[in-house]
């Protein structure tokens, strides 16, 4: 026979797990948890009664209250490339994306029902409308080369204003890439090629002109340098000839007979040094004076 203490112990062991389960069910039914990255709405029979909850544990009435939670972190909407017309009625293909987050949870639920796909579609429509308006005010040249930062800031402000009824805040709108359709690209590339060729021809013409100017200046300097060098060489040669004549004159003045004899020897060496020369002279000519003196002839 079991003692009362044993029975009491068995009852406690049976009821304790049941009590814990009941506490957990009660806690989960009457409370809800809001994380740091979430916003929460409390609804009573489908009507929003509160949208201001700090992170933590909060109470609700089962069945009567429903809780809607949404991610309040920054979301990225990467849109599909769209075709827009510029002020020139030329098509451009624009690939863009946007950064957004929930700003007013109650309005977000009323406008989109909390559906992510619907939110993306509605937000994309507003972004495309703003892009169409801004690109429609600009030429292709302005779209491609103008200040992108100013354009992005303008788009962000405009899209944020247009998306206010969705209960979201658009933080940033960026254009990733702007492409031209093939038919437009070809005409633009042809125009760019023609412009580059015109610039190249102009540069080549200017280069040719500069080359001719440099070449003419170089030829002029060459002529001047050669003329000055020739002048200087002639002056040096003249000075050398004068010096030589002076030396010869001094030498001749010291011993005129020896100098005349030396000059005659130089003449003989020059005349008879190379074989095969024929000279027709009279034997008593002045040229053979020293030969006659050497042989004792008058």
mmCIF file of C-alpha atoms in Angstrom:
data_model
loop_
_atom_site.group_PDB
_atom_site.id
_atom_site.type_symbol
_atom_site.label_atom_id
_atom_site.label_comp_id
_atom_site.label_asym_id
_atom_site.label_seq_id
_atom_site.Cartn_x
_atom_site.Cartn_y
_atom_site.Cartn_z
ATOM 1 C CA UNK A 1 0.000 0.000 0.000
ATOM 2 C CA UNK A 2 1.365 3.389 -1.113
ATOM 3 C CA UNK A 3 1.946 5.963 1.534
ATOM 4 C CA UNK A 4 0.429 9.489 1.231
ATOM 5 C CA UNK A 5 3.874 10.971 0.590
ATOM 6 C CA UNK A 6 4.445 8.674 -2.350
ATOM 7 C CA UNK A 7 1.035 9.540 -3.833
ATOM 8 C CA UNK A 8 1.696 13.240 -3.362
ATOM 9 C CA UNK A 9 5.042 12.902 -5.062
ATOM 10 C CA UNK A 10 3.494 11.091 -8.040
ATOM 11 C CA UNK A 11 0.821 13.788 -8.384
ATOM 12 C CA UNK A 12 3.449 16.522 -8.368
ATOM 13 C CA UNK A 13 5.482 14.721 -11.010
ATOM 14 C CA UNK A 14 2.379 14.436 -13.196
ATOM 15 C CA UNK A 15 1.086 17.982 -12.746
ATOM 16 C CA UNK A 16 4.424 19.800 -13.041
ATOM 17 C CA UNK A 17 4.937 19.117 -16.769
ATOM 18 C CA UNK A 18 1.290 19.900 -17.434
ATOM 19 C CA UNK A 19 1.644 23.182 -15.570
ATOM 20 C CA UNK A 20 4.723 24.135 -17.533
ATOM 21 C CA UNK A 21 2.957 23.370 -20.810
ATOM 22 C CA UNK A 22 -0.032 25.437 -19.694
ATOM 23 C CA UNK A 23 2.243 28.351 -18.774
ATOM 24 C CA UNK A 24 3.997 28.198 -22.147
ATOM 25 C CA UNK A 25 0.647 28.088 -24.000
ATOM 26 C CA UNK A 26 -0.686 30.982 -21.940
ATOM 27 C CA UNK A 27 2.495 32.983 -22.502
ATOM 28 C CA UNK A 28 2.502 32.414 -26.255
ATOM 29 C CA UNK A 29 -1.220 33.138 -26.539
ATOM 30 C CA UNK A 30 -1.226 36.332 -24.512
ATOM 31 C CA UNK A 31 2.161 37.804 -25.480
ATOM 32 C CA UNK A 32 4.185 38.599 -28.585
ATOM 33 C CA UNK A 33 7.833 39.511 -29.097
ATOM 34 C CA UNK A 34 9.087 42.413 -31.211
ATOM 35 C CA UNK A 35 12.684 42.078 -32.415
ATOM 36 C CA UNK A 36 15.111 44.973 -32.872
ATOM 37 C CA UNK A 37 14.739 44.889 -36.647
ATOM 38 C CA UNK A 38 10.918 44.691 -36.649
ATOM 39 C CA UNK A 39 7.898 46.966 -36.457
ATOM 40 C CA UNK A 40 4.625 45.555 -35.182
ATOM 41 C CA UNK A 41 0.936 46.425 -35.520
ATOM 42 C CA UNK A 42 -1.847 45.289 -33.216
ATOM 43 C CA UNK A 43 -5.226 44.787 -34.862
ATOM 44 C CA UNK A 44 -8.586 44.296 -33.195
ATOM 45 C CA UNK A 45 -11.021 42.522 -35.495
ATOM 46 C CA UNK A 46 -9.051 43.801 -38.512
ATOM 47 C CA UNK A 47 -8.783 47.397 -37.289
ATOM 48 C CA UNK A 48 -5.398 48.860 -36.345
ATOM 49 C CA UNK A 49 -5.382 49.837 -32.682
ATOM 50 C CA UNK A 50 -1.625 50.400 -32.133
ATOM 51 C CA UNK A 51 1.497 50.719 -34.235
ATOM 52 C CA UNK A 52 4.032 51.867 -31.660
ATOM 53 C CA UNK A 53 5.908 49.021 -30.030
ATOM 54 C CA UNK A 54 9.450 49.025 -28.771
ATOM 55 C CA UNK A 55 11.567 45.872 -29.069
ATOM 56 C CA UNK A 56 10.632 43.406 -26.333
ATOM 57 C CA UNK A 57 7.648 41.428 -24.991
ATOM 58 C CA UNK A 58 4.122 42.839 -25.257
ATOM 59 C CA UNK A 59 0.640 41.557 -24.372
ATOM 60 C CA UNK A 60 -2.336 40.794 -26.559
ATOM 61 C CA UNK A 61 -5.787 39.249 -26.250
ATOM 62 C CA UNK A 62 -6.022 35.937 -28.089
ATOM 63 C CA UNK A 63 -8.538 35.740 -30.933
ATOM 64 C CA UNK A 64 -9.525 39.372 -30.417
ATOM 65 C CA UNK A 65 -6.098 40.770 -31.382
ATOM 66 C CA UNK A 66 -3.954 39.977 -34.415
ATOM 67 C CA UNK A 67 -0.280 40.999 -34.680
ATOM 68 C CA UNK A 68 1.367 42.035 -37.957
ATOM 69 C CA UNK A 69 5.156 42.272 -38.039
ATOM 70 C CA UNK A 70 7.295 43.807 -40.759
ATOM 71 C CA UNK A 71 11.021 44.118 -41.335
ATOM 72 C CA UNK A 72 12.012 47.754 -40.767
ATOM 73 C CA UNK A 73 15.542 47.349 -42.116
ATOM 74 C CA UNK A 74 16.587 48.962 -45.405
ATOM 75 C CA UNK A 75 15.349 46.977 -48.388
ATOM 76 C CA UNK A 76 16.692 46.928 -51.936
ATOM 77 C CA UNK A 77 14.405 47.116 -54.943
ATOM 78 C CA UNK A 78 16.319 46.066 -58.060
ATOM 79 C CA UNK A 79 14.077 46.964 -60.980
ATOM 80 C CA UNK A 80 14.172 45.490 -64.434
ATOM 81 C CA UNK A 81 15.746 47.728 -67.126
ATOM 82 C CA UNK A 82 13.151 50.056 -68.652
ATOM 83 C CA UNK A 83 13.109 52.065 -71.878
ATOM 84 C CA UNK A 84 12.559 55.829 -71.648
ATOM 85 C CA UNK A 85 12.404 58.661 -74.168
ATOM 86 C CA UNK A 86 14.706 61.674 -74.014
ATOM 87 C CA UNK A 87 13.722 65.174 -75.062
ATOM 88 C CA UNK A 88 15.103 64.287 -78.520
ATOM 89 C CA UNK A 89 12.581 61.436 -78.748
ATOM 90 C CA UNK A 90 15.454 58.952 -78.596
ATOM 91 C CA UNK A 91 15.163 55.768 -76.535
ATOM 92 C CA UNK A 92 17.517 54.908 -73.687
ATOM 93 C CA UNK A 93 17.473 51.717 -71.638
ATOM 94 C CA UNK A 94 17.920 52.487 -67.922
ATOM 95 C CA UNK A 95 18.821 49.942 -65.239
ATOM 96 C CA UNK A 96 18.170 51.304 -61.738
ATOM 97 C CA UNK A 97 17.672 50.268 -58.137
ATOM 98 C CA UNK A 98 16.283 51.888 -54.977
ATOM 99 C CA UNK A 99 16.873 51.644 -51.242
ATOM 100 C CA UNK A 100 13.752 51.951 -49.050
ATOM 101 C CA UNK A 101 12.335 51.094 -45.650
ATOM 102 C CA UNK A 102 9.020 51.170 -43.845
ATOM 103 C CA UNK A 103 8.403 54.608 -42.321
ATOM 104 C CA UNK A 104 4.703 54.396 -41.295
ATOM 105 C CA UNK A 105 3.671 50.801 -40.591
ATOM 106 C CA UNK A 106 -0.062 51.541 -40.417
ATOM 107 C CA UNK A 107 -0.113 53.299 -43.788
ATOM 108 C CA UNK A 108 2.104 50.567 -45.239
ATOM 109 C CA UNK A 109 -0.414 47.909 -44.194
ATOM 110 C CA UNK A 110 -3.387 49.876 -45.523
ATOM 111 C CA UNK A 111 -1.699 50.611 -48.901
ATOM 112 C CA UNK A 112 0.020 47.324 -49.654
ATOM 113 C CA UNK A 113 -1.558 44.849 -47.270
ATOM 114 C CA UNK A 114 1.974 44.045 -46.146
ATOM 115 C CA UNK A 115 2.554 42.142 -49.387
ATOM 116 C CA UNK A 116 6.169 42.380 -50.602
ATOM 117 C CA UNK A 117 5.362 41.714 -54.257
ATOM 118 C CA UNK A 118 2.668 44.389 -54.301
ATOM 119 C CA UNK A 119 4.985 46.845 -52.555
ATOM 120 C CA UNK A 120 7.717 46.231 -55.150
ATOM 121 C CA UNK A 121 5.281 46.704 -58.023
ATOM 122 C CA UNK A 122 3.805 49.955 -56.666
ATOM 123 C CA UNK A 123 7.219 51.361 -55.805
ATOM 124 C CA UNK A 124 8.609 50.406 -59.237
ATOM 125 C CA UNK A 125 5.745 52.262 -60.908
ATOM 126 C CA UNK A 126 6.579 55.440 -59.003
ATOM 127 C CA UNK A 127 10.313 55.129 -59.706
ATOM 128 C CA UNK A 128 9.687 54.595 -63.416
ATOM 129 C CA UNK A 129 7.360 57.596 -63.508
ATOM 130 C CA UNK A 130 10.023 59.833 -61.977
ATOM 131 C CA UNK A 131 12.715 58.444 -64.292
ATOM 132 C CA UNK A 132 10.476 59.003 -67.304
ATOM 133 C CA UNK A 133 9.843 62.610 -66.265
ATOM 134 C CA UNK A 134 13.510 63.415 -65.627
ATOM 135 C CA UNK A 135 14.864 61.710 -68.735
ATOM 136 C CA UNK A 136 12.179 63.369 -70.814
ATOM 137 C CA UNK A 137 13.683 66.751 -69.893
ATOM 138 C CA UNK A 138 17.206 65.881 -71.061
ATOM 139 C CA UNK A 139 19.087 65.011 -74.224
ATOM 140 C CA UNK A 140 21.144 61.838 -74.615
ATOM 141 C CA UNK A 141 24.315 63.865 -74.199
ATOM 142 C CA UNK A 142 23.031 65.381 -70.959
ATOM 143 C CA UNK A 143 21.860 62.017 -69.658
ATOM 144 C CA UNK A 144 25.231 60.380 -70.322
ATOM 145 C CA UNK A 145 27.638 63.167 -69.384
ATOM 146 C CA UNK A 146 25.879 65.484 -66.926
ATOM 147 C CA UNK A 147 26.328 65.380 -63.163
ATOM 148 C CA UNK A 148 24.895 62.016 -62.132
ATOM 149 C CA UNK A 149 24.932 62.871 -58.432
ATOM 150 C CA UNK A 150 22.602 65.835 -58.893
ATOM 151 C CA UNK A 151 20.265 63.703 -61.016
ATOM 152 C CA UNK A 152 20.214 60.920 -58.395
ATOM 153 C CA UNK A 153 19.445 63.359 -55.584
ATOM 154 C CA UNK A 154 16.608 64.862 -57.585
ATOM 155 C CA UNK A 155 15.196 61.430 -58.370
ATOM 156 C CA UNK A 156 15.407 60.351 -54.725
ATOM 157 C CA UNK A 157 13.470 63.397 -53.514
ATOM 158 C CA UNK A 158 10.818 63.027 -56.206
ATOM 159 C CA UNK A 159 10.323 59.279 -55.708
ATOM 160 C CA UNK A 160 10.224 59.688 -51.923
ATOM 161 C CA UNK A 161 7.478 62.301 -52.276
ATOM 162 C CA UNK A 162 5.497 60.089 -54.667
ATOM 163 C CA UNK A 163 5.849 57.033 -52.431
ATOM 164 C CA UNK A 164 4.574 58.765 -49.302
ATOM 165 C CA UNK A 165 1.115 57.188 -49.663
ATOM 166 C CA UNK A 166 2.691 53.722 -49.421
ATOM 167 C CA UNK A 167 4.032 54.398 -45.935
ATOM 168 C CA UNK A 168 7.637 53.875 -47.014
ATOM 169 C CA UNK A 169 10.691 56.136 -47.113
ATOM 170 C CA UNK A 170 12.857 56.026 -50.235
ATOM 171 C CA UNK A 171 16.418 56.551 -49.071
ATOM 172 C CA UNK A 172 18.246 56.425 -52.366
ATOM 173 C CA UNK A 173 17.610 55.908 -56.073
ATOM 174 C CA UNK A 174 20.563 54.965 -58.273
ATOM 175 C CA UNK A 175 20.990 54.424 -61.989
ATOM 176 C CA UNK A 176 23.337 51.498 -62.487
ATOM 177 C CA UNK A 177 23.612 51.654 -66.246
ATOM 178 C CA UNK A 178 22.304 53.615 -69.202
ATOM 179 C CA UNK A 179 22.371 51.828 -72.545
ATOM 180 C CA UNK A 180 21.274 52.894 -75.992
ATOM 181 C CA UNK A 181 19.152 50.636 -78.186
ATOM 182 C CA UNK A 182 21.136 49.141 -81.091
ATOM 183 C CA UNK A 183 19.564 51.452 -83.668
ATOM 184 C CA UNK A 184 20.383 54.523 -81.566
ATOM 185 C CA UNK A 185 23.827 53.260 -80.570
ATOM 186 C CA UNK A 186 24.942 52.960 -84.182
ATOM 187 C CA UNK A 187 24.011 56.548 -85.050
ATOM 188 C CA UNK A 188 25.618 57.873 -81.874
ATOM 189 C CA UNK A 189 28.795 55.895 -82.489
ATOM 190 C CA UNK A 190 28.940 57.112 -86.085
ATOM 191 C CA UNK A 191 28.596 60.709 -84.909
ATOM 192 C CA UNK A 192 31.240 60.192 -82.230
ATOM 193 C CA UNK A 193 33.560 58.552 -84.774
ATOM 194 C CA UNK A 194 33.109 61.445 -87.201
ATOM 195 C CA UNK A 195 33.842 63.928 -84.419
ATOM 196 C CA UNK A 196 36.963 62.041 -83.350
ATOM 197 C CA UNK A 197 38.156 61.865 -86.959
ATOM 198 C CA UNK A 198 37.623 65.609 -87.357
ATOM 199 C CA UNK A 199 39.630 66.263 -84.189
ATOM 200 C CA UNK A 200 42.344 63.869 -85.423
ATOM 201 C CA UNK A 201 42.565 65.657 -88.774
ATOM 202 C CA UNK A 202 42.798 68.998 -87.017
ATOM 203 C CA UNK A 203 45.546 67.713 -84.738
ATOM 204 C CA UNK A 204 47.436 66.215 -87.679
ATOM 205 C CA UNK A 205 47.191 69.514 -89.586
ATOM 206 C CA UNK A 206 48.469 71.446 -86.598
ATOM 207 C CA UNK A 207 51.237 68.880 -86.115
ATOM 208 C CA UNK A 208 52.240 69.127 -89.792
ATOM 209 C CA UNK A 209 52.327 72.902 -89.551
ATOM 210 C CA UNK A 210 54.470 72.761 -86.432
ATOM 211 C CA UNK A 211 56.762 70.196 -88.084
ATOM 212 C CA UNK A 212 57.262 72.426 -91.142
ATOM 213 C CA UNK A 213 57.962 75.394 -88.891
ATOM 214 C CA UNK A 214 60.485 73.422 -86.858
ATOM 215 C CA UNK A 215 62.085 71.994 -90.012
ATOM 216 C CA UNK A 216 62.395 75.455 -91.599
ATOM 217 C CA UNK A 217 63.906 76.867 -88.427
ATOM 218 C CA UNK A 218 66.349 73.935 -88.263
ATOM 219 C CA UNK A 219 67.358 74.473 -91.911
ATOM 220 C CA UNK A 220 67.869 78.173 -91.240
ATOM 221 C CA UNK A 221 70.007 77.452 -88.184
ATOM 222 C CA UNK A 222 71.987 74.875 -90.182
ATOM 223 C CA UNK A 223 72.660 77.392 -92.963
ATOM 224 C CA UNK A 224 73.678 80.058 -90.457
ATOM 225 C CA UNK A 225 75.953 77.655 -88.565
ATOM 226 C CA UNK A 226 77.623 76.413 -91.773
ATOM 227 C CA UNK A 227 78.105 79.988 -93.018
ATOM 228 C CA UNK A 228 79.577 81.097 -89.698
ATOM 229 C CA UNK A 229 81.824 78.026 -89.606
ATOM 230 C CA UNK A 230 82.994 78.634 -93.179
ATOM 231 C CA UNK A 231 83.647 82.287 -92.350
ATOM 232 C CA UNK A 232 85.605 81.317 -89.263
ATOM 233 C CA UNK A 233 87.583 78.654 -91.192
ATOM 234 C CA UNK A 234 88.451 81.138 -93.946
ATOM 235 C CA UNK A 235 89.565 83.662 -91.351
ATOM 236 C CA UNK A 236 91.732 81.024 -89.670
ATOM 237 C CA UNK A 237 93.075 79.897 -93.048
ATOM 238 C CA UNK A 238 93.850 83.504 -93.986
ATOM 239 C CA UNK A 239 95.606 84.037 -90.677
ATOM 240 C CA UNK A 240 97.554 80.798 -91.250
ATOM 241 C CA UNK A 241 98.514 81.831 -94.775
ATOM 242 C CA UNK A 242 99.606 85.238 -93.523
ATOM 243 C CA UNK A 243 101.618 83.631 -90.749
ATOM 244 C CA UNK A 244 103.148 81.195 -93.230
ATOM 245 C CA UNK A 245 104.036 84.009 -95.619
ATOM 246 C CA UNK A 246 105.562 85.923 -92.730
ATOM 247 C CA UNK A 247 107.644 82.914 -91.709
ATOM 248 C CA UNK A 248 108.709 82.318 -95.285
ATOM 249 C CA UNK A 249 109.593 86.004 -95.634
ATOM 250 C CA UNK A 250 111.681 85.925 -92.457
ATOM 251 C CA UNK A 251 113.401 82.719 -93.572
ATOM 252 C CA UNK A 252 114.084 84.192 -97.019
ATOM 253 C CA UNK A 253 115.455 87.357 -95.424
ATOM 254 C CA UNK A 254 117.942 85.426 -93.318
ATOM 255 C CA UNK A 255 119.518 83.533 -96.258
ATOM 256 C CA UNK A 256 118.109 84.382 -99.642
ATOM 257 C CA UNK A 257 120.372 82.071 -101.614
ATOM 258 C CA UNK A 258 119.662 79.051 -99.415
ATOM 259 C CA UNK A 259 115.920 79.786 -99.541
ATOM 260 C CA UNK A 260 116.041 79.986 -103.345
ATOM 261 C CA UNK A 261 117.975 76.714 -103.422
ATOM 262 C CA UNK A 262 115.429 75.065 -101.061
ATOM 263 C CA UNK A 263 112.494 76.265 -103.124
ATOM 264 C CA UNK A 264 114.146 74.888 -106.251
ATOM 265 C CA UNK A 265 114.610 71.501 -104.572
ATOM 266 C CA UNK A 266 110.927 71.481 -103.614
ATOM 267 C CA UNK A 267 110.097 72.258 -107.244
ATOM 268 C CA UNK A 268 112.337 69.402 -108.436
ATOM 269 C CA UNK A 269 110.767 66.973 -105.962
ATOM 270 C CA UNK A 270 107.285 67.982 -107.042
ATOM 271 C CA UNK A 271 108.118 67.792 -110.747
ATOM 272 C CA UNK A 272 110.157 64.565 -110.774
ATOM 273 C CA UNK A 273 108.637 62.759 -107.822
ATOM 274 C CA UNK A 274 106.024 60.948 -109.905
ATOM 275 C CA UNK A 275 107.190 58.838 -112.820
ATOM 276 C CA UNK A 276 105.860 59.113 -116.346
ATOM 277 C CA UNK A 277 105.906 62.939 -116.496
ATOM 278 C CA UNK A 278 107.337 64.593 -119.629
ATOM 279 C CA UNK A 279 108.695 68.140 -119.519
ATOM 280 C CA UNK A 280 109.960 70.015 -122.595
ATOM 281 C CA UNK A 281 112.337 72.765 -121.445
ATOM 282 C CA UNK A 282 115.430 74.465 -122.828
ATOM 283 C CA UNK A 283 118.619 73.332 -121.107
ATOM 284 C CA UNK A 284 119.615 76.861 -120.267
ATOM 285 C CA UNK A 285 116.291 77.723 -118.649
ATOM 286 C CA UNK A 286 116.216 79.121 -115.115
ATOM 287 C CA UNK A 287 114.591 75.909 -113.894
ATOM 288 C CA UNK A 288 117.835 73.983 -114.399
ATOM 289 C CA UNK A 289 120.072 76.671 -112.943
ATOM 290 C CA UNK A 290 121.254 74.542 -109.999
ATOM 291 C CA UNK A 291 121.859 71.528 -112.270
ATOM 292 C CA UNK A 292 124.152 73.642 -114.397
ATOM 293 C CA UNK A 293 125.952 75.014 -111.332
ATOM 294 C CA UNK A 294 126.403 71.463 -110.000
ATOM 295 C CA UNK A 295 127.962 70.365 -113.296
ATOM 296 C CA UNK A 296 130.141 73.449 -113.529
ATOM 297 C CA UNK A 297 128.305 74.916 -116.458
ATOM 298 C CA UNK A 298 127.637 78.664 -116.532
#
